[in-house]
Coordinates of C-alpha atoms in Angstrom, one line a residue:
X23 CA 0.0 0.0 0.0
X24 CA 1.5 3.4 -0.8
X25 CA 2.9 5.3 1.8
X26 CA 1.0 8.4 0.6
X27 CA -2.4 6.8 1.5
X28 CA -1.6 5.2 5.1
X29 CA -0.5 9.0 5.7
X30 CA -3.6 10.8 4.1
X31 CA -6.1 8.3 5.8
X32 CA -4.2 9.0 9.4
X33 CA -5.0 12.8 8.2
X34 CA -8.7 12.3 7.9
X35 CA -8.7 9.9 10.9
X36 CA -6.8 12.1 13.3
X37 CA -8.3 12.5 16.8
X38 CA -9.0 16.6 15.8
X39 CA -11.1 14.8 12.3
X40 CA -12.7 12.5 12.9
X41 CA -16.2 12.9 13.2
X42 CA -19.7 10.2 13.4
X43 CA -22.9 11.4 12.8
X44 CA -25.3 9.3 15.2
X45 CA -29.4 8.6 14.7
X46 CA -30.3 9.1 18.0
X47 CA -30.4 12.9 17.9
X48 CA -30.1 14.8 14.9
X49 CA -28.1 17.1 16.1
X50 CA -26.0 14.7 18.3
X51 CA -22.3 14.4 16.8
X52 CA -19.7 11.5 18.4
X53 CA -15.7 12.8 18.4
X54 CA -13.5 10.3 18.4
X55 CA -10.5 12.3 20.3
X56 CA -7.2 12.2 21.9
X57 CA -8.9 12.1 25.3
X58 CA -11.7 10.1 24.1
X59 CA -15.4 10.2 23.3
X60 CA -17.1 13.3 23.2
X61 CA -20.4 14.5 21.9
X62 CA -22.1 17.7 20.6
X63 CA -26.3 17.9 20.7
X64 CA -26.0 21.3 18.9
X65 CA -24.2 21.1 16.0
X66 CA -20.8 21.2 17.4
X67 CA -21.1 24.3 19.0
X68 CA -20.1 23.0 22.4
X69 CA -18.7 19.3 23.5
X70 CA -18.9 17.2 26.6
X71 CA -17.3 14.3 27.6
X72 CA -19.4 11.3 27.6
X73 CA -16.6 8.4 28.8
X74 CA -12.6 7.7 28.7
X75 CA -13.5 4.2 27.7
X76 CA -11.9 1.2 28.9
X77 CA -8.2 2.0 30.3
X78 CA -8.6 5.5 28.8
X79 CA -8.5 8.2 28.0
X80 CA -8.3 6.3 24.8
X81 CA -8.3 7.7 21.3
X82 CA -10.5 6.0 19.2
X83 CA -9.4 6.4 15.3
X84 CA -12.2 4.2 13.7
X85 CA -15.7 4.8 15.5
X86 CA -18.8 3.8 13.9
X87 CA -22.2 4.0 15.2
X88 CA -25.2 1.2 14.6
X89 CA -28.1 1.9 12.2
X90 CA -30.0 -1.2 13.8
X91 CA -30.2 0.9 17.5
X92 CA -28.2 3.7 17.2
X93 CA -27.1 3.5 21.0
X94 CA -24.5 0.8 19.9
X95 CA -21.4 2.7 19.2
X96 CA -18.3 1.1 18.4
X97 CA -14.9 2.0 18.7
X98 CA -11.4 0.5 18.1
X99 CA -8.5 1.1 20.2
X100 CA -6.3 -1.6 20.7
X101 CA -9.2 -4.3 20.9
X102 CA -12.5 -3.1 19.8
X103 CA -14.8 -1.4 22.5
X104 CA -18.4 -1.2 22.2
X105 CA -20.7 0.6 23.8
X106 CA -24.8 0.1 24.2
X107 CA -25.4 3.1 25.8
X108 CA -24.4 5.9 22.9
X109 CA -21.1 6.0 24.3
X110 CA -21.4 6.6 28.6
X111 CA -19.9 3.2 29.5
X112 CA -18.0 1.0 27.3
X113 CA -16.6 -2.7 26.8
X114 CA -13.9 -4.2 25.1
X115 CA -15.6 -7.1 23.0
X116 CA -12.9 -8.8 20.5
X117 CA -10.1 -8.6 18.7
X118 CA -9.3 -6.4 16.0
X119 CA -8.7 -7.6 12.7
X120 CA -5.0 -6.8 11.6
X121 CA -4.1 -4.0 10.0
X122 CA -7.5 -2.3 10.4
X123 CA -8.2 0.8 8.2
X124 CA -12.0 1.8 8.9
X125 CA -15.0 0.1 10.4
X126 CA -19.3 0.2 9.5
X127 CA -21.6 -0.8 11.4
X128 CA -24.8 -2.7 10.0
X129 CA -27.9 -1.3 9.4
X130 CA -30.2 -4.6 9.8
X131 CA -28.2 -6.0 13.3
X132 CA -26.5 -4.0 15.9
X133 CA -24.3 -7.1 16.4
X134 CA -22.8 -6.9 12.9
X135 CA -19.7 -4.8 11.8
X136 CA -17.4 -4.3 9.1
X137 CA -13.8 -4.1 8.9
X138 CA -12.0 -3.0 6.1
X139 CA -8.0 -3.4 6.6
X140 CA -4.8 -3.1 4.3
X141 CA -5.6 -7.2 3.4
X142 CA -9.4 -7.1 2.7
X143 CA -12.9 -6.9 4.0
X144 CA -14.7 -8.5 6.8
X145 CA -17.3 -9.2 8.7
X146 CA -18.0 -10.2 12.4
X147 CA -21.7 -10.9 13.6
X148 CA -21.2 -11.2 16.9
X149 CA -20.1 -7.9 18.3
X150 CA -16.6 -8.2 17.3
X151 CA -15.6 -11.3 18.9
X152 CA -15.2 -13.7 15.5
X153 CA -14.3 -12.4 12.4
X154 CA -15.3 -13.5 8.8
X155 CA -13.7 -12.7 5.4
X156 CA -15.8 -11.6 2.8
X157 CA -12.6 -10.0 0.3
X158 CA -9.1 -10.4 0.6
X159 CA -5.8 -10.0 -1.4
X160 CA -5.9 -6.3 -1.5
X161 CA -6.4 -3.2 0.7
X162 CA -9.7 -1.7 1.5
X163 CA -9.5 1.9 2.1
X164 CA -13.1 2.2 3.3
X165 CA -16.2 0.5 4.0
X166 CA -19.6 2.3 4.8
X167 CA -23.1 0.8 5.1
X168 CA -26.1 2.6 4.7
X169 CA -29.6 2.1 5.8
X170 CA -31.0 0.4 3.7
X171 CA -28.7 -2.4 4.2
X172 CA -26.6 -1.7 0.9
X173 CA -22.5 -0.9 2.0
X174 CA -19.8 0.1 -0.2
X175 CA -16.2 0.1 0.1
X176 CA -13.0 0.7 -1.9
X177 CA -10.6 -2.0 -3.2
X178 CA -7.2 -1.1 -4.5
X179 CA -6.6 -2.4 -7.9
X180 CA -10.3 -3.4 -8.3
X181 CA -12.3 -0.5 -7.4
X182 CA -15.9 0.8 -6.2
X183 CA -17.7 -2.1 -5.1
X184 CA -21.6 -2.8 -3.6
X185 CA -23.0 -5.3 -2.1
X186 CA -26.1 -6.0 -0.1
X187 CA -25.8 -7.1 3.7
X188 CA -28.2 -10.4 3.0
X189 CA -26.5 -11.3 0.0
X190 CA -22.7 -10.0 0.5
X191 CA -20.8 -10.7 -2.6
X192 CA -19.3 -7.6 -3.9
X193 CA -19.8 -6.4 -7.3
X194 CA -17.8 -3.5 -8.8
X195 CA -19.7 -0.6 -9.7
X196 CA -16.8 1.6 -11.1
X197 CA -13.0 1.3 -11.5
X198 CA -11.9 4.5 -13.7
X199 CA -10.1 6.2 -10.4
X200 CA -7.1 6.5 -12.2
X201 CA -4.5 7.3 -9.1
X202 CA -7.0 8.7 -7.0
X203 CA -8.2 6.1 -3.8
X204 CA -11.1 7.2 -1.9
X205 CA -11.0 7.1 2.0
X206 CA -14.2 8.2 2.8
X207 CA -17.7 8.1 1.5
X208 CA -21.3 10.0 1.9
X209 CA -24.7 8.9 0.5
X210 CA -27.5 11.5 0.5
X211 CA -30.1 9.8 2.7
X212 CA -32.9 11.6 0.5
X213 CA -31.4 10.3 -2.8
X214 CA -29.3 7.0 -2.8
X215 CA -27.6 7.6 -6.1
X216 CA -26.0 10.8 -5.1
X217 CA -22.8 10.4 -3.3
X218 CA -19.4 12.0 -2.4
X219 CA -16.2 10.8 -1.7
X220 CA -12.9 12.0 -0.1
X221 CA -10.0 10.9 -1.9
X222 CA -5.9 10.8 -0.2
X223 CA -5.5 13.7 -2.9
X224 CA -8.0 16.0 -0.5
X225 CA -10.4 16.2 -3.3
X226 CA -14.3 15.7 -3.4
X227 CA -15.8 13.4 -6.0
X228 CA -19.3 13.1 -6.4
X229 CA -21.6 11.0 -8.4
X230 CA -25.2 11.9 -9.7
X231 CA -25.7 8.1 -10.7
X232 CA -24.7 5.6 -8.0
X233 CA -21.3 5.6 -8.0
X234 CA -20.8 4.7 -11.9
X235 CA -19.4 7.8 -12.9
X236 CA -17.7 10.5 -10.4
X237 CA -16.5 14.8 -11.2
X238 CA -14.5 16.4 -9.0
X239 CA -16.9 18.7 -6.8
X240 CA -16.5 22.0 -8.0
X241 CA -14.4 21.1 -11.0

């Protein structure tokens, strides 16, 4: 894996960047930070510690909160923590996978996650305490699920790929990314074929069409 995307992705991941919208208020943002958790119910304006997890303060890099009950949040830091209360006590559930790049949570059980890591993608569905493979043989830069139960990720060397949570076999949906590799994806909840990505260049793609064909955002 280059070098230039492990250091772009710990750019967008740093403790002062990494944000996760949660469902259970819609103004309520999760920080993963340096000294832990800490939430905003008003848009960021102001933020409170919620926990210092387990042997904390710990700094969280990869958080993802569940669609299936939106109290579930998990975080990885050193093993993978969980919480069931949105974030005010926490657990350490499993082992990571190795190598771990960025996590989703599903949207249909708040049991299953996704991993995506420099050798593949995978699955555990039982909070983090087995893992499954569903790719492997190449880095996954991200993975995000949305609620509908469809997630995307990245795959070097193959591309944009989709798959459904009940039938999880990827197929690739584009692969014309030239050197560009995506580390982070949006999906407009009010229109699934609209999305955005982040890409280690700093640029924003976005595509009017599902994620077939992608412009650079302003370009």
């Amino acid at each position: 894996m280059p070098s230039s995307f492990l250091s772009s992705r710990t750019l967008w991941d740093s403790p002062q960047t990494r944000l996760t919208p949660t469902a259970f208020s819609p103004a309520a943002i999760l920080l993963a930070a340096a000294i832990s958790g800490f939430t905003s119910t008003d848009n960021g304006e102001t933020w409170q510690q919620l926990s210092p997890g387990v042997g904390g303060p710990v700094d969280f890099h990869q958080m993802t909160v569940s669609l299936a009950d939106p109290k579930v949040v998990y975080g990885a830091y050193g093993v993978l923590q969980m919480s069931r209360d949105a974030g005010k006590s926490w657990s350490e559930v499993g082992p990571l996978p190795d190598n771990l790049i960025d996590m989703a949570a599903s949207a249909n059980d708040a049991k299953t996650i996704y991993a995506a890591t420099e050798m593949g993608l995978a699955v555990s569905k039982d909070e983090g305490r087995t893992w499954e493979t569903i790719l492997d043989g190449a880095p996954v830069s991200f993975v995000e699920v949305t609620g509908d139960g469809t997630a995307y990720a990245f795959v070097l060397g193959r591309g944009f790929v989709r798959f459904r949570e009940d039938q999880p076999t990827p197929d690739t949906v584009s692969n014309d990314w030239g050197n560009r590799i995506p580390l982070h994806l949006a999906v407009d909840p009010t229109n699934a074929k609209r999305m955005f990505v982040a890409t280690h260049k700093g640029d924003i793609l976005v595509s009017a069409d599902g994620g077939i064909k992608w412009t650079v955002l302003g370009g």
